Short mmCIF file of the C-alpha atoms (twelve columns), coordinates in Angstrom:
data_MODEL
# 
_entry.id   MODEL 
# 
loop_
_atom_site.group_PDB 
_atom_site.id 
_atom_site.type_symbol 
_atom_site.label_atom_id 
_atom_site.label_alt_id 
_atom_site.label_comp_id 
_atom_site.label_asym_id 
_atom_site.label_seq_id 
_atom_site.Cartn_x 
_atom_site.Cartn_y 
_atom_site.Cartn_z 
_atom_site.pdbx_PDB_model_num 
ATOM 1   C CA . UNK A 1   0.000   0.000  0.000   1 
ATOM 2   C CA . UNK A 2   2.824   2.379  0.834   1 
ATOM 3   C CA . UNK A 3   4.545   1.749  -2.498  1 
ATOM 4   C CA . UNK A 4   1.288   2.314  -4.354  1 
ATOM 5   C CA . UNK A 5   0.859   5.628  -2.575  1 
ATOM 6   C CA . UNK A 6   4.483   6.546  -3.249  1 
ATOM 7   C CA . UNK A 7   4.323   5.909  -6.986  1 
ATOM 8   C CA . UNK A 8   0.874   7.481  -7.247  1 
ATOM 9   C CA . UNK A 9   1.964   10.761 -5.686  1 
ATOM 10  C CA . UNK A 10  5.328   10.761 -7.467  1 
ATOM 11  C CA . UNK A 11  3.695   10.296 -10.865 1 
ATOM 12  C CA . UNK A 12  0.988   12.839 -10.090 1 
ATOM 13  C CA . UNK A 13  3.619   15.416 -9.169  1 
ATOM 14  C CA . UNK A 14  6.276   14.701 -11.796 1 
ATOM 15  C CA . UNK A 15  4.530   12.721 -14.544 1 
ATOM 16  C CA . UNK A 16  3.495   15.778 -16.615 1 
ATOM 17  C CA . UNK A 17  6.902   17.343 -15.976 1 
ATOM 18  C CA . UNK A 18  8.643   14.184 -17.243 1 
ATOM 19  C CA . UNK A 19  6.521   14.259 -20.402 1 
ATOM 20  C CA . UNK A 20  7.318   17.952 -20.895 1 
ATOM 21  C CA . UNK A 21  11.016  17.243 -20.497 1 
ATOM 22  C CA . UNK A 22  10.948  14.366 -22.988 1 
ATOM 23  C CA . UNK A 23  9.027   16.301 -25.645 1 
ATOM 24  C CA . UNK A 24  10.440  19.826 -25.326 1 
ATOM 25  C CA . UNK A 25  13.868  19.698 -23.692 1 
ATOM 26  C CA . UNK A 26  15.572  16.307 -24.033 1 
ATOM 27  C CA . UNK A 27  16.052  16.573 -27.819 1 
ATOM 28  C CA . UNK A 28  18.421  19.554 -27.511 1 
ATOM 29  C CA . UNK A 29  21.542  19.340 -25.296 1 
ATOM 30  C CA . UNK A 30  21.691  23.140 -24.981 1 
ATOM 31  C CA . UNK A 31  18.225  23.148 -23.430 1 
ATOM 32  C CA . UNK A 32  19.311  20.467 -20.974 1 
ATOM 33  C CA . UNK A 33  22.294  22.599 -19.956 1 
ATOM 34  C CA . UNK A 34  20.078  25.651 -19.497 1 
ATOM 35  C CA . UNK A 35  17.677  23.595 -17.366 1 
ATOM 36  C CA . UNK A 36  20.498  22.432 -15.101 1 
ATOM 37  C CA . UNK A 37  21.948  25.936 -14.849 1 
ATOM 38  C CA . UNK A 38  18.599  27.445 -13.863 1 
ATOM 39  C CA . UNK A 39  18.166  24.755 -11.231 1 
ATOM 40  C CA . UNK A 40  21.570  25.702 -9.845  1 
ATOM 41  C CA . UNK A 41  20.441  29.327 -9.523  1 
ATOM 42  C CA . UNK A 42  17.395  28.156 -7.573  1 
ATOM 43  C CA . UNK A 43  19.686  26.202 -5.258  1 
ATOM 44  C CA . UNK A 44  21.730  29.353 -4.671  1 
ATOM 45  C CA . UNK A 45  18.568  31.202 -3.652  1 
ATOM 46  C CA . UNK A 46  17.731  28.349 -1.279  1 
ATOM 47  C CA . UNK A 47  21.214  28.543 0.233   1 
ATOM 48  C CA . UNK A 48  20.928  32.264 0.899   1 
ATOM 49  C CA . UNK A 49  17.400  32.013 2.308   1 
ATOM 50  C CA . UNK A 50  18.564  29.203 4.620   1 
ATOM 51  C CA . UNK A 51  21.462  31.344 5.804   1 
ATOM 52  C CA . UNK A 52  19.125  34.260 6.455   1 
ATOM 53  C CA . UNK A 53  16.769  32.023 8.392   1 
ATOM 54  C CA . UNK A 54  19.640  30.777 10.575  1 
ATOM 55  C CA . UNK A 55  20.944  34.306 11.123  1 
ATOM 56  C CA . UNK A 56  17.653  35.780 12.370  1 
ATOM 57  C CA . UNK A 57  17.178  33.554 15.415  1 
ATOM 58  C CA . UNK A 58  14.080  35.262 16.942  1 
ATOM 59  C CA . UNK A 59  12.070  34.662 13.776  1 
ATOM 60  C CA . UNK A 60  13.032  31.050 13.148  1 
ATOM 61  C CA . UNK A 61  9.680   29.845 14.470  1 
ATOM 62  C CA . UNK A 62  7.792   32.160 12.086  1 
ATOM 63  C CA . UNK A 63  7.341   30.146 8.917   1 
ATOM 64  C CA . UNK A 64  5.834   33.102 7.051   1 
ATOM 65  C CA . UNK A 65  9.026   35.116 7.573   1 
ATOM 66  C CA . UNK A 66  11.230  32.529 5.902   1 
ATOM 67  C CA . UNK A 67  8.688   31.976 3.145   1 
ATOM 68  C CA . UNK A 68  8.491   35.638 2.119   1 
ATOM 69  C CA . UNK A 69  12.246  36.111 1.999   1 
ATOM 70  C CA . UNK A 70  12.675  32.816 0.151   1 
ATOM 71  C CA . UNK A 71  10.251  33.969 -2.555  1 
ATOM 72  C CA . UNK A 72  11.973  37.340 -2.893  1 
ATOM 73  C CA . UNK A 73  15.381  35.691 -3.178  1 
ATOM 74  C CA . UNK A 74  14.065  33.275 -5.793  1 
ATOM 75  C CA . UNK A 75  12.832  36.165 -7.893  1 
ATOM 76  C CA . UNK A 76  16.128  37.997 -7.417  1 
ATOM 77  C CA . UNK A 77  18.018  34.959 -8.711  1 
ATOM 78  C CA . UNK A 78  15.522  34.585 -11.549 1 
ATOM 79  C CA . UNK A 79  16.552  38.072 -12.610 1 
ATOM 80  C CA . UNK A 80  20.201  37.097 -12.198 1 
ATOM 81  C CA . UNK A 81  19.678  34.101 -14.455 1 
ATOM 82  C CA . UNK A 82  17.919  36.323 -16.992 1 
ATOM 83  C CA . UNK A 83  20.956  38.634 -17.121 1 
ATOM 84  C CA . UNK A 84  23.276  35.641 -17.421 1 
ATOM 85  C CA . UNK A 85  21.320  34.213 -20.353 1 
ATOM 86  C CA . UNK A 86  21.289  37.544 -22.154 1 
ATOM 87  C CA . UNK A 87  25.090  37.735 -21.798 1 
ATOM 88  C CA . UNK A 88  25.442  34.191 -23.162 1 
ATOM 89  C CA . UNK A 89  22.858  34.557 -25.932 1 
ATOM 90  C CA . UNK A 90  25.289  35.142 -28.794 1 
ATOM 91  C CA . UNK A 91  27.386  32.182 -27.748 1 
ATOM 92  C CA . UNK A 92  24.327  29.958 -27.604 1 
ATOM 93  C CA . UNK A 93  23.369  31.014 -31.121 1 
ATOM 94  C CA . UNK A 94  26.783  29.947 -32.390 1 
ATOM 95  C CA . UNK A 95  26.890  26.467 -30.843 1 
ATOM 96  C CA . UNK A 96  23.213  25.503 -30.678 1 
ATOM 97  C CA . UNK A 97  21.663  23.212 -33.283 1 
ATOM 98  C CA . UNK A 98  18.171  24.370 -32.364 1 
ATOM 99  C CA . UNK A 99  16.031  25.265 -35.376 1 
ATOM 100 C CA . UNK A 100 15.029  28.550 -33.681 1 
ATOM 101 C CA . UNK A 101 18.523  29.992 -34.079 1 
ATOM 102 C CA . UNK A 102 18.869  28.614 -37.596 1 
ATOM 103 C CA . UNK A 103 15.677  30.454 -38.562 1 
ATOM 104 C CA . UNK A 104 16.985  33.623 -36.859 1 
ATOM 105 C CA . UNK A 105 13.741  33.889 -34.899 1 
ATOM 106 C CA . UNK A 106 15.086  35.794 -31.926 1 
ATOM 107 C CA . UNK A 107 11.718  36.353 -30.263 1 
ATOM 108 C CA . UNK A 108 10.816  32.663 -30.354 1 
ATOM 109 C CA . UNK A 109 14.283  31.664 -29.177 1 
ATOM 110 C CA . UNK A 110 13.998  33.966 -26.185 1 
ATOM 111 C CA . UNK A 111 10.555  32.655 -25.263 1 
ATOM 112 C CA . UNK A 112 11.781  29.054 -25.408 1 
ATOM 113 C CA . UNK A 113 14.872  29.942 -23.385 1 
ATOM 114 C CA . UNK A 114 12.628  31.481 -20.727 1 
ATOM 115 C CA . UNK A 115 10.369  28.418 -20.817 1 
ATOM 116 C CA . UNK A 116 13.263  26.013 -20.318 1 
ATOM 117 C CA . UNK A 117 14.884  28.072 -17.568 1 
ATOM 118 C CA . UNK A 118 11.581  28.377 -15.721 1 
ATOM 119 C CA . UNK A 119 11.024  24.646 -15.997 1 
ATOM 120 C CA . UNK A 120 14.434  23.987 -14.476 1 
ATOM 121 C CA . UNK A 121 13.578  26.399 -11.677 1 
ATOM 122 C CA . UNK A 122 10.292  24.647 -11.038 1 
ATOM 123 C CA . UNK A 123 11.655  21.121 -11.334 1 
ATOM 124 C CA . UNK A 124 14.319  21.543 -8.655  1 
ATOM 125 C CA . UNK A 125 11.848  23.459 -6.491  1 
ATOM 126 C CA . UNK A 126 9.312   20.640 -6.752  1 
ATOM 127 C CA . UNK A 127 11.930  18.001 -6.019  1 
ATOM 128 C CA . UNK A 128 12.974  19.724 -2.791  1 
ATOM 129 C CA . UNK A 129 9.350   20.316 -1.788  1 
ATOM 130 C CA . UNK A 130 8.192   16.706 -2.177  1 
ATOM 131 C CA . UNK A 131 11.222  14.519 -1.571  1 
ATOM 132 C CA . UNK A 132 10.704  14.268 2.202   1 
ATOM 133 C CA . UNK A 133 6.984   13.572 1.786   1 
ATOM 134 C CA . UNK A 134 7.725   10.772 -0.671  1 
ATOM 135 C CA . UNK A 135 10.347  9.346  1.675   1 
ATOM 136 C CA . UNK A 136 7.752   9.158  4.476   1 
ATOM 137 C CA . UNK A 137 5.276   7.431  2.179   1 
ATOM 138 C CA . UNK A 138 7.555   4.443  1.567   1 
ATOM 139 C CA . UNK A 139 7.133   3.295  5.145   1 
ATOM 140 C CA . UNK A 140 7.265   1.711  7.570   1 
ATOM 141 C CA . UNK A 141 3.570   1.983  8.281   1 
ATOM 142 C CA . UNK A 142 0.607   2.999  6.183   1 
ATOM 143 C CA . UNK A 143 -0.901  6.308  5.172   1 
ATOM 144 C CA . UNK A 144 -3.787  5.956  7.624   1 
ATOM 145 C CA . UNK A 145 -7.533  5.717  7.678   1 
ATOM 146 C CA . UNK A 146 -9.622  7.785  5.295   1 
ATOM 147 C CA . UNK A 147 -11.072 9.810  8.147   1 
ATOM 148 C CA . UNK A 148 -7.640  10.811 9.406   1 
ATOM 149 C CA . UNK A 149 -7.018  13.325 6.630   1 
ATOM 150 C CA . UNK A 150 -3.566  11.936 5.785   1 
ATOM 151 C CA . UNK A 151 -4.748  11.028 2.283   1 
ATOM 152 C CA . UNK A 152 -5.593  14.679 1.685   1 
ATOM 153 C CA . UNK A 153 -2.174  15.798 2.896   1 
ATOM 154 C CA . UNK A 154 -0.240  13.574 0.514   1 
ATOM 155 C CA . UNK A 155 -2.472  14.340 -2.444  1 
ATOM 156 C CA . UNK A 156 -2.286  18.068 -1.699  1 
ATOM 157 C CA . UNK A 157 1.514   17.951 -1.519  1 
ATOM 158 C CA . UNK A 158 1.751   16.148 -4.862  1 
ATOM 159 C CA . UNK A 159 -0.746  18.436 -6.569  1 
ATOM 160 C CA . UNK A 160 0.894   21.612 -5.278  1 
ATOM 161 C CA . UNK A 161 4.262   20.336 -6.461  1 
ATOM 162 C CA . UNK A 162 2.811   19.808 -9.926  1 
ATOM 163 C CA . UNK A 163 1.357   23.324 -9.907  1 
ATOM 164 C CA . UNK A 164 4.565   24.980 -8.765  1 
ATOM 165 C CA . UNK A 165 6.657   23.236 -11.413 1 
ATOM 166 C CA . UNK A 166 4.573   24.800 -14.160 1 
ATOM 167 C CA . UNK A 167 3.978   28.050 -12.298 1 
ATOM 168 C CA . UNK A 168 7.725   28.644 -12.314 1 
ATOM 169 C CA . UNK A 169 7.792   27.739 -15.998 1 
ATOM 170 C CA . UNK A 170 5.135   30.323 -16.869 1 
ATOM 171 C CA . UNK A 171 6.524   32.902 -14.452 1 
ATOM 172 C CA . UNK A 172 9.873   32.857 -16.214 1 
ATOM 173 C CA . UNK A 173 8.249   33.414 -19.614 1 
ATOM 174 C CA . UNK A 174 6.389   36.437 -18.239 1 
ATOM 175 C CA . UNK A 175 9.366   37.693 -16.227 1 
ATOM 176 C CA . UNK A 176 11.843  37.467 -19.098 1 
ATOM 177 C CA . UNK A 177 9.461   39.191 -21.495 1 
ATOM 178 C CA . UNK A 178 8.787   41.919 -18.918 1 
ATOM 179 C CA . UNK A 179 12.526  42.547 -18.623 1 
ATOM 180 C CA . UNK A 180 13.070  42.551 -22.393 1 
ATOM 181 C CA . UNK A 181 10.134  44.860 -23.150 1 
ATOM 182 C CA . UNK A 182 10.652  46.893 -19.963 1 
ATOM 183 C CA . UNK A 183 7.067   46.217 -18.931 1 
ATOM 184 C CA . UNK A 184 7.706   46.270 -15.218 1 
ATOM 185 C CA . UNK A 185 4.091   45.633 -14.298 1 
ATOM 186 C CA . UNK A 186 4.544   42.084 -15.651 1 
ATOM 187 C CA . UNK A 187 7.522   41.588 -13.338 1 
ATOM 188 C CA . UNK A 188 5.364   42.847 -10.459 1 
ATOM 189 C CA . UNK A 189 2.648   40.378 -11.433 1 
ATOM 190 C CA . UNK A 190 5.144   37.527 -11.233 1 
ATOM 191 C CA . UNK A 191 6.476   38.547 -7.816  1 
ATOM 192 C CA . UNK A 192 3.042   39.238 -6.320  1 
ATOM 193 C CA . UNK A 193 1.474   36.053 -7.658  1 
ATOM 194 C CA . UNK A 194 4.470   34.048 -6.397  1 
ATOM 195 C CA . UNK A 195 4.097   35.554 -2.937  1 
ATOM 196 C CA . UNK A 196 0.347   34.969 -3.000  1 
ATOM 197 C CA . UNK A 197 0.373   31.289 -3.903  1 
ATOM 198 C CA . UNK A 198 3.278   30.582 -1.553  1 
ATOM 199 C CA . UNK A 199 1.461   32.221 1.361   1 
ATOM 200 C CA . UNK A 200 -1.687  30.269 0.512   1 
ATOM 201 C CA . UNK A 201 0.189   27.042 1.189   1 
ATOM 202 C CA . UNK A 202 0.486   28.116 4.833   1 
ATOM 203 C CA . UNK A 203 -3.215  27.222 5.142   1 
ATOM 204 C CA . UNK A 204 -2.311  23.546 4.795   1 
ATOM 205 C CA . UNK A 205 -1.024  23.572 8.365   1 
ATOM 206 C CA . UNK A 206 -4.663  24.053 9.453   1 
ATOM 207 C CA . UNK A 207 -5.763  21.347 6.955   1 
ATOM 208 C CA . UNK A 208 -7.566  23.951 4.851   1 
ATOM 209 C CA . UNK A 209 -6.522  22.169 1.692   1 
ATOM 210 C CA . UNK A 210 -9.326  23.398 -0.539  1 
ATOM 211 C CA . UNK A 211 -8.556  27.003 0.429   1 
ATOM 212 C CA . UNK A 212 -5.070  26.597 -1.057  1 
ATOM 213 C CA . UNK A 213 -5.694  24.212 -3.957  1 
ATOM 214 C CA . UNK A 214 -8.452  26.184 -5.679  1 
ATOM 215 C CA . UNK A 215 -6.701  29.614 -5.715  1 
ATOM 216 C CA . UNK A 216 -3.375  28.067 -6.745  1 
ATOM 217 C CA . UNK A 217 -5.095  26.297 -9.647  1 
ATOM 218 C CA . UNK A 218 -6.753  29.542 -10.743 1 
ATOM 219 C CA . UNK A 219 -3.443  31.403 -10.599 1 
ATOM 220 C CA . UNK A 220 -1.801  28.617 -12.619 1 
ATOM 221 C CA . UNK A 221 -4.445  28.941 -15.344 1 
ATOM 222 C CA . UNK A 222 -4.152  32.731 -15.346 1 
ATOM 223 C CA . UNK A 223 -0.356  32.901 -15.608 1 
ATOM 224 C CA . UNK A 224 -0.375  30.041 -18.118 1 
ATOM 225 C CA . UNK A 225 -2.783  31.967 -20.346 1 
ATOM 226 C CA . UNK A 226 -0.671  35.119 -19.959 1 
ATOM 227 C CA . UNK A 227 2.519   33.289 -20.934 1 
ATOM 228 C CA . UNK A 228 0.693   31.726 -23.878 1 
ATOM 229 C CA . UNK A 229 -0.406  35.100 -25.233 1 
ATOM 230 C CA . UNK A 230 3.002   36.670 -24.637 1 
ATOM 231 C CA . UNK A 231 4.627   33.879 -26.628 1 
ATOM 232 C CA . UNK A 232 2.352   34.582 -29.581 1 
ATOM 233 C CA . UNK A 233 -0.439  32.163 -28.810 1 
ATOM 234 C CA . UNK A 234 -4.055  32.673 -29.784 1 
ATOM 235 C CA . UNK A 235 -7.333  30.800 -30.104 1 
ATOM 236 C CA . UNK A 236 -6.555  30.462 -33.793 1 
ATOM 237 C CA . UNK A 237 -3.332  28.630 -33.031 1 
ATOM 238 C CA . UNK A 238 -5.169  26.311 -30.615 1 
ATOM 239 C CA . UNK A 239 -7.630  25.475 -33.374 1 
ATOM 240 C CA . UNK A 240 -4.753  24.767 -35.729 1 
ATOM 241 C CA . UNK A 241 -3.177  22.429 -33.198 1 
ATOM 242 C CA . UNK A 242 -6.397  20.498 -32.555 1 
ATOM 243 C CA . UNK A 243 -7.343  20.246 -36.233 1 
ATOM 244 C CA . UNK A 244 -3.767  19.424 -37.326 1 
ATOM 245 C CA . UNK A 245 -3.843  22.205 -39.918 1 
ATOM 246 C CA . UNK A 246 -1.466  25.139 -40.470 1 
ATOM 247 C CA . UNK A 247 -2.662  28.298 -38.732 1 
ATOM 248 C CA . UNK A 248 -2.702  30.267 -42.002 1 
ATOM 249 C CA . UNK A 249 -5.295  27.888 -43.455 1 
ATOM 250 C CA . UNK A 250 -7.893  28.713 -40.811 1 
ATOM 251 C CA . UNK A 251 -10.432 31.465 -41.191 1 
ATOM 252 C CA . UNK A 252 -10.019 34.705 -39.259 1 
ATOM 253 C CA . UNK A 253 -7.313  37.306 -38.888 1 
ATOM 254 C CA . UNK A 254 -3.995  36.292 -37.320 1 
ATOM 255 C CA . UNK A 255 -3.557  36.990 -33.645 1 
ATOM 256 C CA . UNK A 256 -0.737  36.877 -31.133 1 
ATOM 257 C CA . UNK A 257 1.026   40.103 -31.945 1 
ATOM 258 C CA . UNK A 258 4.018   39.187 -29.817 1 
ATOM 259 C CA . UNK A 259 4.945   36.190 -31.979 1 
ATOM 260 C CA . UNK A 260 7.178   38.038 -34.440 1 
ATOM 261 C CA . UNK A 261 8.319   40.871 -32.203 1 
ATOM 262 C CA . UNK A 262 12.051  40.795 -31.609 1 
ATOM 263 C CA . UNK A 263 13.044  42.867 -28.628 1 
ATOM 264 C CA . UNK A 264 16.600  44.073 -28.170 1 
ATOM 265 C CA . UNK A 265 18.193  44.828 -24.852 1 
# 
């Protein structure tokens, strides 16, 4: 029973992420390197937030204190990774075999770079968030009776991990575009939404799982839609994907004005 619960929660949390990795990232070694590098930046933010938590002894029992500063440090290092990638962009264009650089589609290349870096951020974040929960699920012992609420805890942990993996992915797309286009309100949206959903997880300590799951899901859908539009997506492109037809063969004017907009910094 414990192994069934372990594999169920592990696949619920990381199954979609594994599929995303196999389809989008694994085929290009440069994308794999970017994913690992972005995960390293997240680890640096974790190291600094841990040091800050240890330094401020009176507030060590206040979980909200550590959470807020951890989020702010994560966003600071997201910006640091953005600057690093912009410095390395010309080098990546020279050595990468990705079709984006061969087509000289700078806007698309930057969106994909942001997508991959955000996924690396989210993947390492999810791994650290769930690894201890999964370790407890293996045993010894069982999850507990249905009335005990332990089932809800493990499912909530797995589902929130799944959400945060893709939240970080979408946040990076929005954040990078906001920096490139100097639309600072988009950067503020990323920081505020990150703080909001992270603080909502504090409700799980009172077993108010629904109060955290529903808003986090809504935020995920909202930031996902925003990242989709920023990357040049539109309803027309969705129709093309579902009908397996080129977008220019569908009726209606083209949408997604950001698709062919190259922004220089």
